[in-house]
């Protein structure tokens, strides 16, 4: 059997603690009912808004609790920010860093991502470092060049065996469009070749029950980072069963 697969839902700015509790109640039931269809090498997690992390921790069993962002400073005058120890104290075991939405809308640079990743590792959490090309870059055949730079700068000073790399083509996020399976596998193999043979590589961007099986079968893909399809427990469970 292939190595472990890490399937993580990214709820983005959706759901409150009550809705989180309701999700987990239904999800836990579905998980039990579908247990025989979920391979033992599949691990799952949910990246929820910071307000919901404690609820996620309390109501879930084996779910990796993931934060969507942290500040690299320990404490102090950073109004509106949240520290690594704060999310850790309510159960987070990992943090997404450098999601394209944060890079684009909140000016999160690769340099910032590497600073944050170092601190996240020091605190004993796993950084999930996201990167990917825009549609223009894809069309111009610049994908490798663009992601190489992003990976290099975002993982500076970081042990690649202590992170998860998440390849998310910007144009595949929330659009229903994806590169072909062959293209995704090729890029993930490339990522492995320029990083470490044992690095964990997730693919993200319009992952749905209908395409997850084939994606997870690709040699160099070790998991998925899933937006829209992670919001409904009935659909999320189908991702974990690989649509069986
Ligand atoms: P979708 O699965 O909705 O395309 O979102 C992907 C994503 O941004 C996960 O981080």
PDB file of C-alpha atoms and ligand atoms in Angstrom:
ATOM      1  CA  UNK A   1       0.000   0.000   0.000  1.00  0.00           C
ATOM      2  CA  UNK A   2       1.089   3.556  -0.700  1.00  0.00           C
ATOM      3  CA  UNK A   3       2.432   5.632   2.167  1.00  0.00           C
ATOM      4  CA  UNK A   4       0.087   7.660   4.306  1.00  0.00           C
ATOM      5  CA  UNK A   5      -2.392  10.094   2.803  1.00  0.00           C
ATOM      6  CA  UNK A   6      -3.245  13.360   4.538  1.00  0.00           C
ATOM      7  CA  UNK A   7      -6.633  14.802   3.637  1.00  0.00           C
ATOM      8  CA  UNK A   8      -7.283  18.190   5.179  1.00  0.00           C
ATOM      9  CA  UNK A   9     -10.379  20.329   4.859  1.00  0.00           C
ATOM     10  CA  UNK A  10      -9.867  24.081   4.723  1.00  0.00           C
ATOM     11  CA  UNK A  11     -13.056  25.742   5.869  1.00  0.00           C
ATOM     12  CA  UNK A  12     -11.706  29.242   5.174  1.00  0.00           C
ATOM     13  CA  UNK A  13     -13.997  31.893   6.744  1.00  0.00           C
ATOM     14  CA  UNK A  14     -16.990  29.580   7.190  1.00  0.00           C
ATOM     15  CA  UNK A  15     -18.892  28.163  10.181  1.00  0.00           C
ATOM     16  CA  UNK A  16     -19.151  29.261  13.805  1.00  0.00           C
ATOM     17  CA  UNK A  17     -18.592  27.060  16.894  1.00  0.00           C
ATOM     18  CA  UNK A  18     -22.220  25.848  16.960  1.00  0.00           C
ATOM     19  CA  UNK A  19     -22.028  24.860  13.308  1.00  0.00           C
ATOM     20  CA  UNK A  20     -18.692  23.189  13.995  1.00  0.00           C
ATOM     21  CA  UNK A  21     -20.276  21.085  16.725  1.00  0.00           C
ATOM     22  CA  UNK A  22     -23.140  20.129  14.413  1.00  0.00           C
ATOM     23  CA  UNK A  23     -20.716  19.220  11.637  1.00  0.00           C
ATOM     24  CA  UNK A  24     -18.665  16.988  13.934  1.00  0.00           C
ATOM     25  CA  UNK A  25     -21.741  15.298  15.367  1.00  0.00           C
ATOM     26  CA  UNK A  26     -22.866  14.227  11.913  1.00  0.00           C
ATOM     27  CA  UNK A  27     -19.338  13.560  10.687  1.00  0.00           C
ATOM     28  CA  UNK A  28     -18.423  11.297  13.645  1.00  0.00           C
ATOM     29  CA  UNK A  29     -21.533   9.228  12.971  1.00  0.00           C
ATOM     30  CA  UNK A  30     -20.731   8.932   9.273  1.00  0.00           C
ATOM     31  CA  UNK A  31     -17.126   8.074  10.102  1.00  0.00           C
ATOM     32  CA  UNK A  32     -18.243   5.119  12.226  1.00  0.00           C
ATOM     33  CA  UNK A  33     -20.661   3.944   9.535  1.00  0.00           C
ATOM     34  CA  UNK A  34     -18.013   4.163   6.811  1.00  0.00           C
ATOM     35  CA  UNK A  35     -15.016   2.968   8.800  1.00  0.00           C
ATOM     36  CA  UNK A  36     -14.624  -0.199   6.746  1.00  0.00           C
ATOM     37  CA  UNK A  37     -14.265   1.911   3.592  1.00  0.00           C
ATOM     38  CA  UNK A  38     -11.562   4.197   4.976  1.00  0.00           C
ATOM     39  CA  UNK A  39      -8.058   2.851   4.451  1.00  0.00           C
ATOM     40  CA  UNK A  40      -5.879   2.751   7.548  1.00  0.00           C
ATOM     41  CA  UNK A  41      -3.261   4.936   5.824  1.00  0.00           C
ATOM     42  CA  UNK A  42      -5.679   7.869   5.577  1.00  0.00           C
ATOM     43  CA  UNK A  43      -5.348  10.674   8.111  1.00  0.00           C
ATOM     44  CA  UNK A  44      -7.603  13.694   8.159  1.00  0.00           C
ATOM     45  CA  UNK A  45      -7.773  17.165   9.570  1.00  0.00           C
ATOM     46  CA  UNK A  46      -9.786  20.351   9.445  1.00  0.00           C
ATOM     47  CA  UNK A  47      -8.492  23.901   9.219  1.00  0.00           C
ATOM     48  CA  UNK A  48     -11.180  25.963  10.915  1.00  0.00           C
ATOM     49  CA  UNK A  49     -11.431  29.632  11.862  1.00  0.00           C
ATOM     50  CA  UNK A  50      -9.566  30.285  15.122  1.00  0.00           C
ATOM     51  CA  UNK A  51     -12.831  30.743  17.032  1.00  0.00           C
ATOM     52  CA  UNK A  52     -13.755  27.100  16.283  1.00  0.00           C
ATOM     53  CA  UNK A  53     -10.505  25.278  17.043  1.00  0.00           C
ATOM     54  CA  UNK A  54     -11.407  24.482  20.657  1.00  0.00           C
ATOM     55  CA  UNK A  55     -14.825  23.162  19.603  1.00  0.00           C
ATOM     56  CA  UNK A  56     -13.205  21.035  16.920  1.00  0.00           C
ATOM     57  CA  UNK A  57     -10.782  19.586  19.460  1.00  0.00           C
ATOM     58  CA  UNK A  58     -13.514  18.796  21.977  1.00  0.00           C
ATOM     59  CA  UNK A  59     -15.936  17.215  19.515  1.00  0.00           C
ATOM     60  CA  UNK A  60     -13.580  15.253  17.270  1.00  0.00           C
ATOM     61  CA  UNK A  61     -11.755  11.983  17.721  1.00  0.00           C
ATOM     62  CA  UNK A  62      -8.820  11.554  15.378  1.00  0.00           C
ATOM     63  CA  UNK A  63      -9.121  14.849  13.554  1.00  0.00           C
ATOM     64  CA  UNK A  64      -5.968  16.923  13.234  1.00  0.00           C
ATOM     65  CA  UNK A  65      -6.938  20.420  14.330  1.00  0.00           C
ATOM     66  CA  UNK A  66      -5.446  22.968  11.961  1.00  0.00           C
ATOM     67  CA  UNK A  67      -5.256  26.770  12.162  1.00  0.00           C
ATOM     68  CA  UNK A  68      -5.440  28.879   8.993  1.00  0.00           C
ATOM     69  CA  UNK A  69      -2.841  31.474   9.944  1.00  0.00           C
ATOM     70  CA  UNK A  70      -0.718  32.619  12.879  1.00  0.00           C
ATOM     71  CA  UNK A  71       1.488  35.561  13.718  1.00  0.00           C
ATOM     72  CA  UNK A  72       5.200  34.827  14.062  1.00  0.00           C
ATOM     73  CA  UNK A  73       5.576  36.889  17.256  1.00  0.00           C
ATOM     74  CA  UNK A  74       5.038  35.352  20.673  1.00  0.00           C
ATOM     75  CA  UNK A  75       2.886  38.126  22.103  1.00  0.00           C
ATOM     76  CA  UNK A  76       2.574  41.892  22.291  1.00  0.00           C
ATOM     77  CA  UNK A  77       1.148  44.781  20.329  1.00  0.00           C
ATOM     78  CA  UNK A  78      -0.279  43.012  17.289  1.00  0.00           C
ATOM     79  CA  UNK A  79      -3.947  43.921  17.363  1.00  0.00           C
ATOM     80  CA  UNK A  80      -6.088  41.421  15.499  1.00  0.00           C
ATOM     81  CA  UNK A  81      -3.397  38.745  15.307  1.00  0.00           C
ATOM     82  CA  UNK A  82      -3.162  35.347  16.967  1.00  0.00           C
ATOM     83  CA  UNK A  83      -0.019  33.595  18.230  1.00  0.00           C
ATOM     84  CA  UNK A  84       1.187  30.057  17.671  1.00  0.00           C
ATOM     85  CA  UNK A  85       0.854  29.228  21.363  1.00  0.00           C
ATOM     86  CA  UNK A  86      -2.715  30.512  21.377  1.00  0.00           C
ATOM     87  CA  UNK A  87      -3.826  28.115  18.644  1.00  0.00           C
ATOM     88  CA  UNK A  88      -1.722  25.342  20.168  1.00  0.00           C
ATOM     89  CA  UNK A  89      -3.379  25.838  23.549  1.00  0.00           C
ATOM     90  CA  UNK A  90      -6.793  25.079  22.054  1.00  0.00           C
ATOM     91  CA  UNK A  91      -5.639  21.959  20.273  1.00  0.00           C
ATOM     92  CA  UNK A  92      -4.084  22.954  16.955  1.00  0.00           C
ATOM     93  CA  UNK A  93      -1.424  20.560  15.701  1.00  0.00           C
ATOM     94  CA  UNK A  94      -0.793  22.252  12.369  1.00  0.00           C
ATOM     95  CA  UNK A  95      -1.134  25.622  10.632  1.00  0.00           C
ATOM     96  CA  UNK A  96      -1.700  26.513   6.983  1.00  0.00           C
ATOM     97  CA  UNK A  97       0.781  29.146   5.866  1.00  0.00           C
ATOM     98  CA  UNK A  98       0.929  31.068   2.607  1.00  0.00           C
ATOM     99  CA  UNK A  99      -2.461  30.096   1.236  1.00  0.00           C
ATOM    100  CA  UNK A 100      -2.935  31.955  -2.056  1.00  0.00           C
ATOM    101  CA  UNK A 101      -5.837  33.922  -0.578  1.00  0.00           C
ATOM    102  CA  UNK A 102      -3.542  35.211   2.167  1.00  0.00           C
ATOM    103  CA  UNK A 103      -0.745  35.870  -0.278  1.00  0.00           C
ATOM    104  CA  UNK A 104      -3.056  37.829  -2.568  1.00  0.00           C
ATOM    105  CA  UNK A 105      -5.429  39.613  -0.193  1.00  0.00           C
ATOM    106  CA  UNK A 106      -3.291  40.024   2.929  1.00  0.00           C
ATOM    107  CA  UNK A 107       0.137  40.471   1.431  1.00  0.00           C
ATOM    108  CA  UNK A 108       1.665  37.362   2.960  1.00  0.00           C
ATOM    109  CA  UNK A 109       5.086  37.042   1.335  1.00  0.00           C
ATOM    110  CA  UNK A 110       7.198  33.911   1.001  1.00  0.00           C
ATOM    111  CA  UNK A 111       9.714  35.521   3.378  1.00  0.00           C
ATOM    112  CA  UNK A 112       6.985  35.904   5.983  1.00  0.00           C
ATOM    113  CA  UNK A 113       5.871  32.322   5.403  1.00  0.00           C
ATOM    114  CA  UNK A 114       9.375  30.991   6.087  1.00  0.00           C
ATOM    115  CA  UNK A 115       9.659  33.051   9.288  1.00  0.00           C
ATOM    116  CA  UNK A 116       6.313  31.750  10.470  1.00  0.00           C
ATOM    117  CA  UNK A 117       7.143  28.154   9.468  1.00  0.00           C
ATOM    118  CA  UNK A 118      10.315  28.180  11.560  1.00  0.00           C
ATOM    119  CA  UNK A 119       8.410  29.359  14.636  1.00  0.00           C
ATOM    120  CA  UNK A 120       5.579  26.904  14.052  1.00  0.00           C
ATOM    121  CA  UNK A 121       8.065  24.006  13.948  1.00  0.00           C
ATOM    122  CA  UNK A 122       9.851  25.282  17.075  1.00  0.00           C
ATOM    123  CA  UNK A 123       6.487  25.182  18.870  1.00  0.00           C
ATOM    124  CA  UNK A 124       5.991  21.558  17.799  1.00  0.00           C
ATOM    125  CA  UNK A 125       3.279  22.125  15.180  1.00  0.00           C
ATOM    126  CA  UNK A 126       3.312  21.246  11.488  1.00  0.00           C
ATOM    127  CA  UNK A 127       3.327  24.056   8.939  1.00  0.00           C
ATOM    128  CA  UNK A 128       1.304  23.297   5.812  1.00  0.00           C
ATOM    129  CA  UNK A 129       3.014  25.528   3.283  1.00  0.00           C
ATOM    130  CA  UNK A 130       0.867  26.420   0.292  1.00  0.00           C
ATOM    131  CA  UNK A 131       1.979  27.739  -3.093  1.00  0.00           C
ATOM    132  CA  UNK A 132       0.879  27.617  -6.709  1.00  0.00           C
ATOM    133  CA  UNK A 133       0.890  29.411 -10.036  1.00  0.00           C
ATOM    134  CA  UNK A 134      -1.736  31.767 -11.463  1.00  0.00           C
ATOM    135  CA  UNK A 135      -3.567  30.973 -14.693  1.00  0.00           C
ATOM    136  CA  UNK A 136      -1.409  33.434 -16.648  1.00  0.00           C
ATOM    137  CA  UNK A 137       1.741  31.769 -15.362  1.00  0.00           C
ATOM    138  CA  UNK A 138       0.313  28.335 -16.193  1.00  0.00           C
ATOM    139  CA  UNK A 139      -0.593  29.431 -19.723  1.00  0.00           C
ATOM    140  CA  UNK A 140       2.877  30.842 -20.254  1.00  0.00           C
ATOM    141  CA  UNK A 141       4.448  27.530 -19.195  1.00  0.00           C
ATOM    142  CA  UNK A 142       6.017  29.121 -16.117  1.00  0.00           C
ATOM    143  CA  UNK A 143       4.597  26.808 -13.451  1.00  0.00           C
ATOM    144  CA  UNK A 144       7.877  25.113 -12.505  1.00  0.00           C
ATOM    145  CA  UNK A 145       9.829  28.341 -12.418  1.00  0.00           C
ATOM    146  CA  UNK A 146       7.200  30.118 -10.310  1.00  0.00           C
ATOM    147  CA  UNK A 147       6.669  27.380  -7.755  1.00  0.00           C
ATOM    148  CA  UNK A 148      10.395  26.677  -7.440  1.00  0.00           C
ATOM    149  CA  UNK A 149      10.919  30.270  -6.292  1.00  0.00           C
ATOM    150  CA  UNK A 150       7.918  30.163  -3.967  1.00  0.00           C
ATOM    151  CA  UNK A 151       9.033  26.873  -2.381  1.00  0.00           C
ATOM    152  CA  UNK A 152      12.642  27.974  -2.042  1.00  0.00           C
ATOM    153  CA  UNK A 153      11.754  31.257  -0.348  1.00  0.00           C
ATOM    154  CA  UNK A 154       8.870  29.916   1.757  1.00  0.00           C
ATOM    155  CA  UNK A 155      10.900  27.021   3.188  1.00  0.00           C
ATOM    156  CA  UNK A 156      14.144  28.885   3.811  1.00  0.00           C
ATOM    157  CA  UNK A 157      15.748  27.651   7.048  1.00  0.00           C
ATOM    158  CA  UNK A 158      13.103  24.953   7.413  1.00  0.00           C
ATOM    159  CA  UNK A 159      13.572  21.172   7.592  1.00  0.00           C
ATOM    160  CA  UNK A 160      11.438  19.849   4.744  1.00  0.00           C
ATOM    161  CA  UNK A 161      10.691  16.673   6.642  1.00  0.00           C
ATOM    162  CA  UNK A 162       8.872  18.708   9.278  1.00  0.00           C
ATOM    163  CA  UNK A 163       6.423  20.369   6.912  1.00  0.00           C
ATOM    164  CA  UNK A 164       3.643  19.520   4.494  1.00  0.00           C
ATOM    165  CA  UNK A 165       3.877  21.155   1.079  1.00  0.00           C
ATOM    166  CA  UNK A 166       0.535  21.995  -0.518  1.00  0.00           C
ATOM    167  CA  UNK A 167       0.565  22.573  -4.266  1.00  0.00           C
ATOM    168  CA  UNK A 168      -2.528  24.606  -5.103  1.00  0.00           C
ATOM    169  CA  UNK A 169      -2.717  26.140  -8.584  1.00  0.00           C
ATOM    170  CA  UNK A 170      -4.451  29.468  -7.894  1.00  0.00           C
ATOM    171  CA  UNK A 171      -6.735  29.027 -10.922  1.00  0.00           C
ATOM    172  CA  UNK A 172      -7.978  25.656  -9.659  1.00  0.00           C
ATOM    173  CA  UNK A 173      -9.201  27.012  -6.322  1.00  0.00           C
ATOM    174  CA  UNK A 174     -12.978  27.186  -6.116  1.00  0.00           C
ATOM    175  CA  UNK A 175     -13.363  27.073  -9.900  1.00  0.00           C
ATOM    176  CA  UNK A 176     -14.071  23.429 -10.676  1.00  0.00           C
ATOM    177  CA  UNK A 177     -11.133  23.574 -13.103  1.00  0.00           C
ATOM    178  CA  UNK A 178      -7.947  21.614 -12.537  1.00  0.00           C
ATOM    179  CA  UNK A 179      -4.809  20.784 -14.440  1.00  0.00           C
ATOM    180  CA  UNK A 180      -4.941  17.247 -15.896  1.00  0.00           C
ATOM    181  CA  UNK A 181      -4.002  14.358 -13.611  1.00  0.00           C
ATOM    182  CA  UNK A 182      -0.852  13.891 -15.632  1.00  0.00           C
ATOM    183  CA  UNK A 183       0.119  17.538 -15.196  1.00  0.00           C
ATOM    184  CA  UNK A 184      -0.540  17.453 -11.454  1.00  0.00           C
ATOM    185  CA  UNK A 185       1.526  14.280 -11.018  1.00  0.00           C
ATOM    186  CA  UNK A 186       4.324  15.776 -13.107  1.00  0.00           C
ATOM    187  CA  UNK A 187       4.444  18.946 -11.009  1.00  0.00           C
ATOM    188  CA  UNK A 188       4.329  16.982  -7.739  1.00  0.00           C
ATOM    189  CA  UNK A 189       7.210  14.797  -8.972  1.00  0.00           C
ATOM    190  CA  UNK A 190       9.071  17.983  -9.820  1.00  0.00           C
ATOM    191  CA  UNK A 191       8.401  19.377  -6.329  1.00  0.00           C
ATOM    192  CA  UNK A 192       9.810  16.176  -4.844  1.00  0.00           C
ATOM    193  CA  UNK A 193      12.871  16.363  -7.079  1.00  0.00           C
ATOM    194  CA  UNK A 194      13.752  19.899  -5.947  1.00  0.00           C
ATOM    195  CA  UNK A 195      12.982  19.355  -2.241  1.00  0.00           C
ATOM    196  CA  UNK A 196      13.337  15.960  -0.540  1.00  0.00           C
ATOM    197  CA  UNK A 197      12.366  12.456  -1.696  1.00  0.00           C
ATOM    198  CA  UNK A 198      10.365  11.960   1.500  1.00  0.00           C
ATOM    199  CA  UNK A 199       8.542  15.283   1.687  1.00  0.00           C
ATOM    200  CA  UNK A 200       4.749  15.144   2.070  1.00  0.00           C
ATOM    201  CA  UNK A 201       3.036  16.779  -0.917  1.00  0.00           C
ATOM    202  CA  UNK A 202      -0.661  17.622  -0.975  1.00  0.00           C
ATOM    203  CA  UNK A 203      -2.599  18.741  -4.014  1.00  0.00           C
ATOM    204  CA  UNK A 204      -5.347  21.340  -3.590  1.00  0.00           C
ATOM    205  CA  UNK A 205      -7.793  23.013  -5.972  1.00  0.00           C
ATOM    206  CA  UNK A 206     -11.285  21.714  -6.790  1.00  0.00           C
ATOM    207  CA  UNK A 207     -10.747  18.333  -5.134  1.00  0.00           C
ATOM    208  CA  UNK A 208     -14.115  16.572  -5.058  1.00  0.00           C
ATOM    209  CA  UNK A 209     -15.359  13.020  -4.398  1.00  0.00           C
ATOM    210  CA  UNK A 210     -15.352  12.380  -8.145  1.00  0.00           C
ATOM    211  CA  UNK A 211     -11.647  13.138  -8.664  1.00  0.00           C
ATOM    212  CA  UNK A 212     -10.065  12.291  -5.297  1.00  0.00           C
ATOM    213  CA  UNK A 213      -9.548   8.573  -6.014  1.00  0.00           C
ATOM    214  CA  UNK A 214      -7.437   9.139  -9.099  1.00  0.00           C
ATOM    215  CA  UNK A 215      -5.565  12.030  -7.528  1.00  0.00           C
ATOM    216  CA  UNK A 216      -4.604  10.024  -4.460  1.00  0.00           C
ATOM    217  CA  UNK A 217      -3.406   7.208  -6.712  1.00  0.00           C
ATOM    218  CA  UNK A 218      -0.720   9.360  -8.242  1.00  0.00           C
ATOM    219  CA  UNK A 219       2.773   8.376  -7.229  1.00  0.00           C
ATOM    220  CA  UNK A 220       3.898  11.739  -5.883  1.00  0.00           C
ATOM    221  CA  UNK A 221       0.684  12.935  -4.246  1.00  0.00           C
ATOM    222  CA  UNK A 222       0.414  12.267  -0.506  1.00  0.00           C
ATOM    223  CA  UNK A 223      -2.814  14.023   0.267  1.00  0.00           C
ATOM    224  CA  UNK A 224      -5.266  16.782  -0.485  1.00  0.00           C
ATOM    225  CA  UNK A 225      -6.105  20.240   0.805  1.00  0.00           C
ATOM    226  CA  UNK A 226      -9.809  20.687   0.198  1.00  0.00           C
ATOM    227  CA  UNK A 227     -11.951  23.808   0.351  1.00  0.00           C
ATOM    228  CA  UNK A 228     -15.603  23.667  -0.728  1.00  0.00           C
ATOM    229  CA  UNK A 229     -16.007  19.890  -0.522  1.00  0.00           C
ATOM    230  CA  UNK A 230     -14.954  19.862   3.145  1.00  0.00           C
ATOM    231  CA  UNK A 231     -17.879  21.960   4.381  1.00  0.00           C
ATOM    232  CA  UNK A 232     -20.535  19.251   4.248  1.00  0.00           C
ATOM    233  CA  UNK A 233     -19.932  16.139   6.392  1.00  0.00           C
ATOM    234  CA  UNK A 234     -21.587  13.884   3.787  1.00  0.00           C
ATOM    235  CA  UNK A 235     -19.189  15.086   1.116  1.00  0.00           C
ATOM    236  CA  UNK A 236     -16.140  15.233   3.374  1.00  0.00           C
ATOM    237  CA  UNK A 237     -16.614  11.593   4.368  1.00  0.00           C
ATOM    238  CA  UNK A 238     -16.670  10.648   0.667  1.00  0.00           C
ATOM    239  CA  UNK A 239     -13.260  12.192   0.320  1.00  0.00           C
ATOM    240  CA  UNK A 240     -11.951   9.979   3.125  1.00  0.00           C
ATOM    241  CA  UNK A 241     -13.429   6.834   1.577  1.00  0.00           C
ATOM    242  CA  UNK A 242     -11.955   7.955  -1.770  1.00  0.00           C
ATOM    243  CA  UNK A 243     -15.549   7.961  -3.001  1.00  0.00           C
ATOM    244  CA  UNK A 244     -16.153   4.284  -2.261  1.00  0.00           C
TER     245      UNK A 244
HETATM  246  P1  LIG B   1     -11.499  24.342  -3.304  1.00  0.00           P
HETATM  247  O1  LIG B   1     -11.357  22.890  -2.917  1.00  0.00           O
HETATM  248  O2  LIG B   1     -12.794  24.933  -2.912  1.00  0.00           O
HETATM  249  O3  LIG B   1     -11.121  24.558  -4.733  1.00  0.00           O
HETATM  250  O4  LIG B   1     -10.402  25.158  -2.421  1.00  0.00           O
HETATM  251  C1  LIG B   1      -9.103  24.714  -2.388  1.00  0.00           C
HETATM  252  C2  LIG B   1      -8.357  25.431  -1.330  1.00  0.00           C
HETATM  253  O5  LIG B   1      -8.162  26.626  -1.395  1.00  0.00           O
HETATM  254  C3  LIG B   1      -7.883  24.649  -0.181  1.00  0.00           C
HETATM  255  O6  LIG B   1      -6.968  25.360   0.589  1.00  0.00           O
END
